[in-house]
Coordinates of C-alpha atoms in Angstrom, one line a residue:
Chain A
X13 CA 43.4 -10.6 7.5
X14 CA 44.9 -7.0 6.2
X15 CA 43.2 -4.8 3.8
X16 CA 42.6 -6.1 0.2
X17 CA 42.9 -4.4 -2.9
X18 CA 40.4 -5.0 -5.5
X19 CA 43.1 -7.5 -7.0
X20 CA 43.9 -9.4 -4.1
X21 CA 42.1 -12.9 -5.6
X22 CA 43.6 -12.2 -9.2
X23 CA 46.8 -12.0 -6.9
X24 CA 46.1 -15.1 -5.4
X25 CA 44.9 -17.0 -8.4
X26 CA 48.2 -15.9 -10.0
X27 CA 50.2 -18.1 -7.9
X28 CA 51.5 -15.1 -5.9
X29 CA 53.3 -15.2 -2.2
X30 CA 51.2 -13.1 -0.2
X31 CA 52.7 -10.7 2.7
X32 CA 51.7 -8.0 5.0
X33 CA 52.8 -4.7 3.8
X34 CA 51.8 -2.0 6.3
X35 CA 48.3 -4.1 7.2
X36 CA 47.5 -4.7 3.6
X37 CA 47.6 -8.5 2.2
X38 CA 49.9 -7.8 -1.0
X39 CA 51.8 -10.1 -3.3
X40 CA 55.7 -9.8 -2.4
X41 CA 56.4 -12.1 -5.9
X42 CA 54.6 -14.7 -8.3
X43 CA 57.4 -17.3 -8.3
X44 CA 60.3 -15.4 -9.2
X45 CA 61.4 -11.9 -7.8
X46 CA 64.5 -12.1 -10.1
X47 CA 62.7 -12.5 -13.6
X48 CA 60.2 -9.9 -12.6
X49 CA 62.9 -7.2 -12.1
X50 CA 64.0 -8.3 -15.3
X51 CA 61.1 -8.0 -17.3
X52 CA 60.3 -4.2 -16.0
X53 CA 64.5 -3.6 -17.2
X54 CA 63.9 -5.6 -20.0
X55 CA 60.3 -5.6 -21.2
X56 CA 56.9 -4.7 -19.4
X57 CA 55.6 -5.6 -15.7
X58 CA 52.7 -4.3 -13.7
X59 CA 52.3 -3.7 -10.3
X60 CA 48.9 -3.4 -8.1
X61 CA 49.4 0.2 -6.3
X62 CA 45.5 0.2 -5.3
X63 CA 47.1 0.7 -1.8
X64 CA 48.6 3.7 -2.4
X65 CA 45.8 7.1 -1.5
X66 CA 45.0 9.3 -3.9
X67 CA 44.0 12.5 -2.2
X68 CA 42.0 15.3 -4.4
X69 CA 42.5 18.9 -2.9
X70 CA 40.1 21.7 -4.3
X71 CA 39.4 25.3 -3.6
X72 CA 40.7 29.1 -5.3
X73 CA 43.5 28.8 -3.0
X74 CA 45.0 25.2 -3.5
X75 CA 47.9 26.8 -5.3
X76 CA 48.8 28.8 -2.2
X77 CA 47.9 26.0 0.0
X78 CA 50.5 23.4 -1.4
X79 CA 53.1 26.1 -1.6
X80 CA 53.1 26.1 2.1
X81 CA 52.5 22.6 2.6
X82 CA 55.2 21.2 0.1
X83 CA 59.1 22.0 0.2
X84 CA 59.2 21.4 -3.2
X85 CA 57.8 24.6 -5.3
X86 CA 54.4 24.1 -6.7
X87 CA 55.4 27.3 -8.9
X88 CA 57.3 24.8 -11.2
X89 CA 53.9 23.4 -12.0
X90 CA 52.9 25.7 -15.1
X91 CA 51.6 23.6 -17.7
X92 CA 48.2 21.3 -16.6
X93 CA 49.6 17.9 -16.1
X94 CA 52.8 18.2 -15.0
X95 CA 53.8 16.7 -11.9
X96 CA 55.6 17.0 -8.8
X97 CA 57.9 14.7 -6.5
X98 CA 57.8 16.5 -3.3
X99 CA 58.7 15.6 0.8
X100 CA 55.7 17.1 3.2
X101 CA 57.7 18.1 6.5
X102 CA 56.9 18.8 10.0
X103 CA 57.8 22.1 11.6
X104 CA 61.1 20.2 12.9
X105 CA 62.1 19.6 9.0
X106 CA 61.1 15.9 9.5
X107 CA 59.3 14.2 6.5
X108 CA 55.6 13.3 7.1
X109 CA 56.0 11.7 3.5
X110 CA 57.2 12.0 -0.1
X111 CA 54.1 12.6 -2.6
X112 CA 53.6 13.3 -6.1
X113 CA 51.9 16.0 -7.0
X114 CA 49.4 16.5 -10.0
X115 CA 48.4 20.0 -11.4
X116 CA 44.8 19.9 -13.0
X117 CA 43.9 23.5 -12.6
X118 CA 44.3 26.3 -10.4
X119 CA 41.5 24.7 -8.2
X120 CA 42.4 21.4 -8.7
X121 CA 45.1 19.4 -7.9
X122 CA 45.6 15.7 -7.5
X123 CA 48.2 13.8 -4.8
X124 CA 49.0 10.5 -4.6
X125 CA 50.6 9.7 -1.1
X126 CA 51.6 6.4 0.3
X127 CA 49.4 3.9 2.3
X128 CA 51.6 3.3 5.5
X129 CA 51.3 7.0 6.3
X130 CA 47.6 7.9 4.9
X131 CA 46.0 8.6 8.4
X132 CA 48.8 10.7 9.6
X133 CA 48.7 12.7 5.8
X134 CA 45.2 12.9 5.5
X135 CA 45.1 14.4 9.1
X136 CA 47.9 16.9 8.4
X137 CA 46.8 17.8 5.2
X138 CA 43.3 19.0 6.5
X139 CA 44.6 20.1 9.5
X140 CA 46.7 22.6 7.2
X141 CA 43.7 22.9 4.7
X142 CA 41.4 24.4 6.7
X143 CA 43.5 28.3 7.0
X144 CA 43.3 28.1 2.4
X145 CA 39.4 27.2 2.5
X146 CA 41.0 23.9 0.8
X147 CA 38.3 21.1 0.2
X148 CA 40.7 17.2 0.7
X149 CA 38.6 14.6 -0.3
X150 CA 40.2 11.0 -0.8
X151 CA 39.6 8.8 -3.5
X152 CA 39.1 5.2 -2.2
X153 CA 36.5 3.9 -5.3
X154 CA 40.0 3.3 -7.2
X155 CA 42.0 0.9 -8.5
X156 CA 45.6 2.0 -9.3
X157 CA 48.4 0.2 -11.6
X158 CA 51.6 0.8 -12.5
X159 CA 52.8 -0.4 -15.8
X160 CA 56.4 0.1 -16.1
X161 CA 59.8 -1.1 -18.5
X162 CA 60.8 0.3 -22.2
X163 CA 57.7 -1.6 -24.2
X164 CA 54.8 -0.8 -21.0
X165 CA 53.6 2.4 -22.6
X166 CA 52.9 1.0 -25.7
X167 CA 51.2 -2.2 -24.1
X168 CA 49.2 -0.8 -22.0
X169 CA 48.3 2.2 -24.3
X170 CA 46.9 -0.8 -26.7
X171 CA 43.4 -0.9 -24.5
X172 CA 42.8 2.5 -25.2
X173 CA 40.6 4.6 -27.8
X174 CA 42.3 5.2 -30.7
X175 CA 42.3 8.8 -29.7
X176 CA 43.1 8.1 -26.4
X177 CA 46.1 6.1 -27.4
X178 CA 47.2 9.1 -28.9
X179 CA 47.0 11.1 -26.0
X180 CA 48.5 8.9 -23.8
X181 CA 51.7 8.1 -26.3
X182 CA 52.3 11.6 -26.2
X183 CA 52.7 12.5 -22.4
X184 CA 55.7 14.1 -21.5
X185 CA 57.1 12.4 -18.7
X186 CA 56.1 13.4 -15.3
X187 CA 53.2 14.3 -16.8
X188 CA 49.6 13.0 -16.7
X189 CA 46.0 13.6 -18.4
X190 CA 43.1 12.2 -18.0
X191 CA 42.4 9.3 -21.1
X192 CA 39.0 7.4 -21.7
X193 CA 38.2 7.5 -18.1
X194 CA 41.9 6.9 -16.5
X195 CA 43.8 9.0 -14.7
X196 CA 47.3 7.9 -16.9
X197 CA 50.8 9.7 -15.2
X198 CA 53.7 8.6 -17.1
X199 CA 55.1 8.4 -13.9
X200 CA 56.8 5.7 -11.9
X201 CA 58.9 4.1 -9.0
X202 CA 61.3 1.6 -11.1
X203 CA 63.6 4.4 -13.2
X204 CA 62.1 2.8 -16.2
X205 CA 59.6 4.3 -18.6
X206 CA 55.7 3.6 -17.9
X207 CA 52.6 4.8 -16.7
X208 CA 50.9 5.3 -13.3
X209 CA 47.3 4.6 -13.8
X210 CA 44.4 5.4 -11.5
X211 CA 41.0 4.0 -12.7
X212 CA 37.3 3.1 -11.6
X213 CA 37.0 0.4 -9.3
X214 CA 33.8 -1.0 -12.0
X215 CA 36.3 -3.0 -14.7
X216 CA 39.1 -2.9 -12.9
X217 CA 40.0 -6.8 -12.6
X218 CA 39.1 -6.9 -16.4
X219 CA 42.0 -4.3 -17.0
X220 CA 44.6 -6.4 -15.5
X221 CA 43.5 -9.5 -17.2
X222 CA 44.1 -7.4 -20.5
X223 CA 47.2 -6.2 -19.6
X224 CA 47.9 -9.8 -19.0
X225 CA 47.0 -10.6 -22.0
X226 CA 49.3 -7.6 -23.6
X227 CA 52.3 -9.2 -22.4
X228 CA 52.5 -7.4 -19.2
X229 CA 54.2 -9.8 -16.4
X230 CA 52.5 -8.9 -13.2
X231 CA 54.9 -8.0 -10.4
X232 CA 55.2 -8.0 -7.0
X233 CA 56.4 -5.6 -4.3
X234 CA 60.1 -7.7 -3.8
X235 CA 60.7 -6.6 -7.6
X236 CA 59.4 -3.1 -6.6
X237 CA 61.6 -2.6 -4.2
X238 CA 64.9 -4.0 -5.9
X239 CA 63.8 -1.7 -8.6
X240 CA 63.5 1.7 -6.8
X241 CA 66.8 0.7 -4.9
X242 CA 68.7 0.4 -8.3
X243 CA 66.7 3.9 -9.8
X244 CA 68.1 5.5 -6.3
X245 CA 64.6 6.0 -5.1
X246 CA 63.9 6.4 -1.5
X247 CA 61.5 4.4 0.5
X248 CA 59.7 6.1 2.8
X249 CA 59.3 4.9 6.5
X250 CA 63.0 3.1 5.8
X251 CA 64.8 5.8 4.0
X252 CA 63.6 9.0 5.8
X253 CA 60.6 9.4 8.2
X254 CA 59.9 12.6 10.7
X255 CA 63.4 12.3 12.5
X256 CA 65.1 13.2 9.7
X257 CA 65.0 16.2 6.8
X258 CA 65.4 15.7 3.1
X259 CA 69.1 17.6 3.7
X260 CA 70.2 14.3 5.3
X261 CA 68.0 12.0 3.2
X262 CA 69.6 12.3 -0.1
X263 CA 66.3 14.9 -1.6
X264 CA 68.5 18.1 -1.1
X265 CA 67.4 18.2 -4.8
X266 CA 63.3 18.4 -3.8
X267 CA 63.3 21.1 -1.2
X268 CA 63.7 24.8 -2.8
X269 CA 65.0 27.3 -0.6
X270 CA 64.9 30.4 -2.9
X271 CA 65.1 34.1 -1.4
X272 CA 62.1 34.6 -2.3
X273 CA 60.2 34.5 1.1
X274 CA 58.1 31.2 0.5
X275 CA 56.8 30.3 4.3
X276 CA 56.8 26.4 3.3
X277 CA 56.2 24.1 6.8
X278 CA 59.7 22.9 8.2
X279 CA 61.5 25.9 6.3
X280 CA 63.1 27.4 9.3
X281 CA 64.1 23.7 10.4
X282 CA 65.7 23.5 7.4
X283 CA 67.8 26.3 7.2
X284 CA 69.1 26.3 10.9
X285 CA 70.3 22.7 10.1
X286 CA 72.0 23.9 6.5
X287 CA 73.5 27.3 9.2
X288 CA 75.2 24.5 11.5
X289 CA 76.4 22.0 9.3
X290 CA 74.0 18.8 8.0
X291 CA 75.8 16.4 9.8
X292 CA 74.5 13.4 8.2
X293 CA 74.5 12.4 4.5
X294 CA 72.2 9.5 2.5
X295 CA 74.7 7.7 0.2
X296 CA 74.6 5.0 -2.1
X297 CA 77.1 2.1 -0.9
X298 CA 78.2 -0.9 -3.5
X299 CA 79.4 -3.8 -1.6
X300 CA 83.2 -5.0 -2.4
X301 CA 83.2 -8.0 -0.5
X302 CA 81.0 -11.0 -0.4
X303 CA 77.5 -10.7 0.8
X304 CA 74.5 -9.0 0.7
X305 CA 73.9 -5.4 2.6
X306 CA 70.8 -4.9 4.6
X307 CA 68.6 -2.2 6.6
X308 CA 70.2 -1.9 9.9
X309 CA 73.8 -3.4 9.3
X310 CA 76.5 -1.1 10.8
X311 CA 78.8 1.4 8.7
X312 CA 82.1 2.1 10.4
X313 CA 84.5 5.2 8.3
X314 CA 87.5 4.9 9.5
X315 CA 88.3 8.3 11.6
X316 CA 85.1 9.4 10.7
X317 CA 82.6 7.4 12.7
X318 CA 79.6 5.4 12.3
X319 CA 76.6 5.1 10.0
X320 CA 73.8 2.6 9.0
X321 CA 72.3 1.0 6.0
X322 CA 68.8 2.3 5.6
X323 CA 68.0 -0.1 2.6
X324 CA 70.4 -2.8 1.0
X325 CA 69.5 -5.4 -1.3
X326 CA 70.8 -7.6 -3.8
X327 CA 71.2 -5.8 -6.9
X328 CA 70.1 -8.6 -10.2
X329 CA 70.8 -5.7 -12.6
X330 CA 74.5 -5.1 -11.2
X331 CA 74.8 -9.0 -9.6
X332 CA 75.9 -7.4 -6.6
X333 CA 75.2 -5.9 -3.4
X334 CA 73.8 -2.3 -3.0
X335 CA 72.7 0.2 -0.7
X336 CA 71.4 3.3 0.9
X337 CA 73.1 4.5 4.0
X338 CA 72.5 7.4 6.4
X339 CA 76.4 8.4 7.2
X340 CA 78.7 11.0 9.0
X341 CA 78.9 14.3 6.5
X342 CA 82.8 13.6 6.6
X343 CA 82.4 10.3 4.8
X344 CA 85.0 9.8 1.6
X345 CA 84.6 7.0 -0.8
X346 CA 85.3 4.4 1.0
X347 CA 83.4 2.5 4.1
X348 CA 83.0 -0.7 6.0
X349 CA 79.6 -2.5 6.7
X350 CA 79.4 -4.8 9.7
X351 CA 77.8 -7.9 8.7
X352 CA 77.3 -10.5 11.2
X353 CA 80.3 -9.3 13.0
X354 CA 83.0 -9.2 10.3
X355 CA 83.9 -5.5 8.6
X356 CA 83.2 -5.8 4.7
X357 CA 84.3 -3.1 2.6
X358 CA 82.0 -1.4 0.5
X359 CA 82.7 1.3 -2.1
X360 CA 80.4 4.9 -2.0
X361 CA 78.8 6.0 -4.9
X362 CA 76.3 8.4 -5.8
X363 CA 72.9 6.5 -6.9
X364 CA 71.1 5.5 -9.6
X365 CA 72.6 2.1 -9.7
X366 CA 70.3 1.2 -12.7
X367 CA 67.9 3.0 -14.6
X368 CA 66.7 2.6 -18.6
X369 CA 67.3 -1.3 -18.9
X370 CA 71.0 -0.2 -18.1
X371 CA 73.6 0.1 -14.8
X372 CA 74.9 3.1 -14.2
X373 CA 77.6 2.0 -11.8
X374 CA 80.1 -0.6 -12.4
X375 CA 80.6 -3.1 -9.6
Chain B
X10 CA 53.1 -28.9 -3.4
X11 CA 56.1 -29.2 -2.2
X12 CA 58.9 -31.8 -2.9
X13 CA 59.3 -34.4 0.3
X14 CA 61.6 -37.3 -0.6
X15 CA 61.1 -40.2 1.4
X16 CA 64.5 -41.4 2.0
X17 CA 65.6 -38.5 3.7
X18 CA 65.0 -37.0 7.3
X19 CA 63.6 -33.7 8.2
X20 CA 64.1 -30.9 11.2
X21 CA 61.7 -28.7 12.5
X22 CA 63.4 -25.8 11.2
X23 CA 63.0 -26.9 7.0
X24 CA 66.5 -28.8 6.6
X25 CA 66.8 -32.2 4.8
X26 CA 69.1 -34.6 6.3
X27 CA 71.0 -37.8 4.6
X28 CA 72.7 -40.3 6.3
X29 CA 75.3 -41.2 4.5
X30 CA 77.0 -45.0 3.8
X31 CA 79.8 -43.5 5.5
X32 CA 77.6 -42.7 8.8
X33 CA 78.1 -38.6 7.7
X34 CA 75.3 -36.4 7.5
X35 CA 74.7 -34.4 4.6
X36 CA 72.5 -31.2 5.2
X37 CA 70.6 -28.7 3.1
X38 CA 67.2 -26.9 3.0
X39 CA 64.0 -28.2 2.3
X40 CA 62.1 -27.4 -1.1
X41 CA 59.6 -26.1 0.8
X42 CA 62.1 -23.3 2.7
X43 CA 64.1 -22.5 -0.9
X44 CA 60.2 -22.0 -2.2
X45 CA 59.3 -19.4 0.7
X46 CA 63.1 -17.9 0.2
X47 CA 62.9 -16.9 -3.2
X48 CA 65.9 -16.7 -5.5
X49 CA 68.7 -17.9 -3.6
X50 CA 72.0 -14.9 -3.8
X51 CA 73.9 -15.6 -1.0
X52 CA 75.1 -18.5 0.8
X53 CA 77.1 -18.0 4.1
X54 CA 78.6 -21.7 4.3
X55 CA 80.2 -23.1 7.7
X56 CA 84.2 -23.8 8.5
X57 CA 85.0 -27.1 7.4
X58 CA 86.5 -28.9 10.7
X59 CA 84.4 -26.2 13.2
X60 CA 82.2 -28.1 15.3
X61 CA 78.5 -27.4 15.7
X62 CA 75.8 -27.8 18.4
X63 CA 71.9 -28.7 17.5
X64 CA 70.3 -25.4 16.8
X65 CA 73.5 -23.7 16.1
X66 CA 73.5 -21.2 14.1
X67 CA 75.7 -22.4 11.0
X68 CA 75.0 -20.9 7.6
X69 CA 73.2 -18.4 6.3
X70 CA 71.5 -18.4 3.1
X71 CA 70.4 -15.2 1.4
X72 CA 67.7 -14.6 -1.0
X73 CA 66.8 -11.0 -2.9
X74 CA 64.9 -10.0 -0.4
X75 CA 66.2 -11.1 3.3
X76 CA 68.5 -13.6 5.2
X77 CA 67.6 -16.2 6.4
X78 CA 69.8 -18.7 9.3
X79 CA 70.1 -22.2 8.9
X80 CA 70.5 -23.9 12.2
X81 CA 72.0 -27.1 12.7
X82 CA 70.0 -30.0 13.1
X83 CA 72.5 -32.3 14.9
X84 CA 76.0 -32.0 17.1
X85 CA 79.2 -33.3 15.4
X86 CA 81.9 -31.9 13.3
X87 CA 81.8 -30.0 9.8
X88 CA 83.6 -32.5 7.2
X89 CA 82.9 -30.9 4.2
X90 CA 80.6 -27.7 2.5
X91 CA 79.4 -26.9 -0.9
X92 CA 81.9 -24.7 -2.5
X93 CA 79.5 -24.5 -5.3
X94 CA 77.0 -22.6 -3.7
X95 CA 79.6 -19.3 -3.4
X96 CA 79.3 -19.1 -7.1
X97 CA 76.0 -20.4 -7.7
X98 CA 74.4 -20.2 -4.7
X99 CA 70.4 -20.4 -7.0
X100 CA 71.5 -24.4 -7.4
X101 CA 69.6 -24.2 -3.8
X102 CA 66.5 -23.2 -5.5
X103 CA 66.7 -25.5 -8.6
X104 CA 68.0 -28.3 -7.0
X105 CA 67.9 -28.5 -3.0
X106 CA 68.2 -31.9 -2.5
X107 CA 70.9 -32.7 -4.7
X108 CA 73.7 -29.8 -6.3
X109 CA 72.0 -27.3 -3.4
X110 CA 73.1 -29.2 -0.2
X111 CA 74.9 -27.1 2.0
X112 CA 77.7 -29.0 4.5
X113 CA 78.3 -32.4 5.6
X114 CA 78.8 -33.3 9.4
X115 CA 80.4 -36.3 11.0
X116 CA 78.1 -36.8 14.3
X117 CA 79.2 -37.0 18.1
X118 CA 76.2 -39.7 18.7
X119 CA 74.0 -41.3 16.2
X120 CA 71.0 -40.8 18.7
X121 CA 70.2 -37.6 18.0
X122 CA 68.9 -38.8 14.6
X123 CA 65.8 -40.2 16.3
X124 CA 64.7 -37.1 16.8
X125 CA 64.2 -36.1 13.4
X126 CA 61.4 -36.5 11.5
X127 CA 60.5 -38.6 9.0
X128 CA 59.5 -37.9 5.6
X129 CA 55.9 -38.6 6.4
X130 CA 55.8 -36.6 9.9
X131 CA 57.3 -33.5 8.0
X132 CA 54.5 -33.1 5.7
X133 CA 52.0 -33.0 8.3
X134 CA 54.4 -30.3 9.8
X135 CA 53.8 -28.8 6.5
X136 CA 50.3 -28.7 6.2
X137 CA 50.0 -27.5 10.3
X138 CA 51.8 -24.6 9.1
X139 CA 49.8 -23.9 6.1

């Protein structure tokens, strides 16, 4: 038996098909992957992230602190709020994770990392605490949902105060506040509209039921991950881990390098790989030929060389088959995937695949 | 629970088998495998006329979320496959004993059909695994 989230017999009594995920017991889907992807593109679906850690870091310096921690720039956090996607590297430039980043106040900020890597963060992060006087204290008495598609604001917004309805209707995205005793980040992992909620562990259950009952289909993690794969999201652990940067991981965009003398962790890493060349890219691949693209399958470019699909999956917004893949900086548009021994041809494309209810790339 | 019909024989590895009037087999996948699939996307179907070994290899069928093998459960030759299911290959999911079945095999020996199970011995295979 794996670690349970405080949902796990709602799960269960839902009909859902229970997997391991990382040493927790989560649902993968409640009958039908398909139709859940669907209803976040379409409508409203929730997802139990109770797994994920949420990680509160206090202290006069916390500002400083992430600043070196981070290769995102904590400086764009101006407004209380506001949020930030960010990779944590090793001196080597290698990611630890990728992390959100809340700012409450200058002695308070809020990060919500993922649960496959939360003894290795929560180690690092203190370990790097200590020099800033940094308190890191986790959160683990709370539930956490994410309520994503075009009407999940509004559904889930329905339980709350009248005031607090308000509020939360108003978030900008990437922005979060705290509402009638929930931590609500109009945030999400789907490239849809919704909210990120963290919440007491005392009413929890009673929330999802609610949300049920507000037309919110719950969702597992198959759904999840067609629909980060379609917004162009990484996964971490399959994506990127410590052997490789954010230059070669497709988050070029994430890591600020201004000449401004920031002393971020993995910084010199970084800029000896950008000095010689990044030899590797993260793409996104759309498969031409029959069949499905997987983690692991082979990418040959012709007098280029060879890659790998880091994440494939069928794609039920695009009816076709679509991909992230780690691949020589050379690469053109064009590659080959080796599936079960035959060369398919696959087109490259620069993600998202899908995002608002709508592709983004014809197949 | 899942769907066992009694007229039809069963492998250790969740294909349905139907002996034909003919003395072909038909083969597919049990309800119970299209259940822990998921949506069905994919269907890798064999060469009609190849010839296949027990616990060859011989299709693959592909849900949203992984691929899964489906290995032969007898020796003989392919005669026919399920065209249907390069187009449509969820008809595995609505209706795997029927519209869903994957290829049809002409067998080198009949004997290997003993070793099947029956209908009955399946569901306790079933309920072992549970």
């Amino acid at each position: 038996m794996g670690q349970r989230t405080p949902y796990y017999d709602t799960h269960v009594e839902a009909g859902a098909r229970i997997v391991d995920f990382g040493g927790w017991d989560m649902p993968v889907h409640y009958g039908s992957q398909m139709e859940e992807h669907h209803a976040v593109r379409g409508d409203a679906g929730m997802f139990d992230v109770s797994h994920m850690t949420v990680v509160d870091l206090e202290g006069d310096r916390v500002r400083e602190f992430l600043s070196h921690l981070l290769a995102n720039d904590v400086a764009k956090l101006k407004v209380p709020g506001k949020a930030l996607y960010s990779c944590m590297l090793n001196e080597r430039g290698g990611v630890i994770d990728d992390l959100i980043t809340y700012y409450m106040s200058e002695t308070f900020f809020r990060m919500v990392v993922n649960a496959s890597t939360r003894e290795k963060d929560l180690a690092w992060i203190r370990s790097q605490a200590k020099a800033f006087e940094v308190t890191v204290t986790e959160q683990s008495e709370t539930a956490m949902l994410a309520v994503q598609g075009p009407n999940a604001r509004e559904k889930a917004a329905s339980l709350l105060s009248r005031e607090g309805r308000e509020t939360a209707m108003g978030l900008k995205p990437f922005s979060a506040a705290m509402i009638d005793n929930w931590f609500v980040a109009r945030t999400g992992y789907t490239g849809e509209d919704g909210f990120e909620i963290v919440m007491p562990l005392d009413g929890a259950v009673s929330v999802w039921d609610r949300f049920v009952e507000a037309g919110i289909r719950p969702c597992g993690l198959g759904a999840r991950d067609t629909l980060r794969l379609e917004a162009g999201m990484n996964l971490y652990g399959t994506d990127m881990d410590e052997t490789t940067t954010p230059l070669e991981s497709g988050l070029a965009w994430t890591v600020v390098m201004k000449d401004d003398g920031r002393d971020f962790i993995g910084r010199a890493a970084l800029q000896a790989q950008l000095d010689a060349g990044v030899p590797r890219k993260l793409v996104g691949l759309v498969l031409v030929d029959r069949g499905v693209l997987r983690g692991h399958q082979r990418i040959v470019v012709d007098g280029v060389g060879e890659g790998e699909v880091t994440s494939g999956t069928f794609s039920p917004t695009l009816s076709g088959s679509i991909a992230f893949a780690r691949v020589p900086a050379g690469t053109g548009d064009t590659c080959q995937v080796d599936i079960r021994g035959r060369l398919l041809n696959a087109k490259v494309v620069q993600p998202p695949f899908a995002r608002n209810g709508k592709a983004c790339i014809e197949i | 629970m899942s769907n066992v019909p009694g007229d039809l024989k069963y492998s250790k590895d969740h294909e349905w088998i139907r002996v034909e009037e003919d003395g072909t087999c038909t083969i597919g996948v049990t309800d119970h495998a299209q259940a822990a699939l998921g949506d069905l996307v994919f269907v890798e179907l064999p060469e009609v006329g190849s010839t296949l070994a027990e616990g060859d290899a011989c299709a693959v069928v592909e849900s949203v979320k992984a691929a899964s093998d489906v290995y032969s459960p007898l020796t003989g030759e392919v005669t026919a496959v399920n065209d249907g299911l390069t187009d449509a290959p969820e008809l595995v999911n609505t209706d795997a004993y029927g519209e869903g079945w994957i290829y049809r095999m002409s067998l080198d020996s009949d004997g290997e059909l003993e070793e099947l199970m029956s209908a009955e011995e399946y569901l306790a295979l079933l309920e072992d695994e549970a």
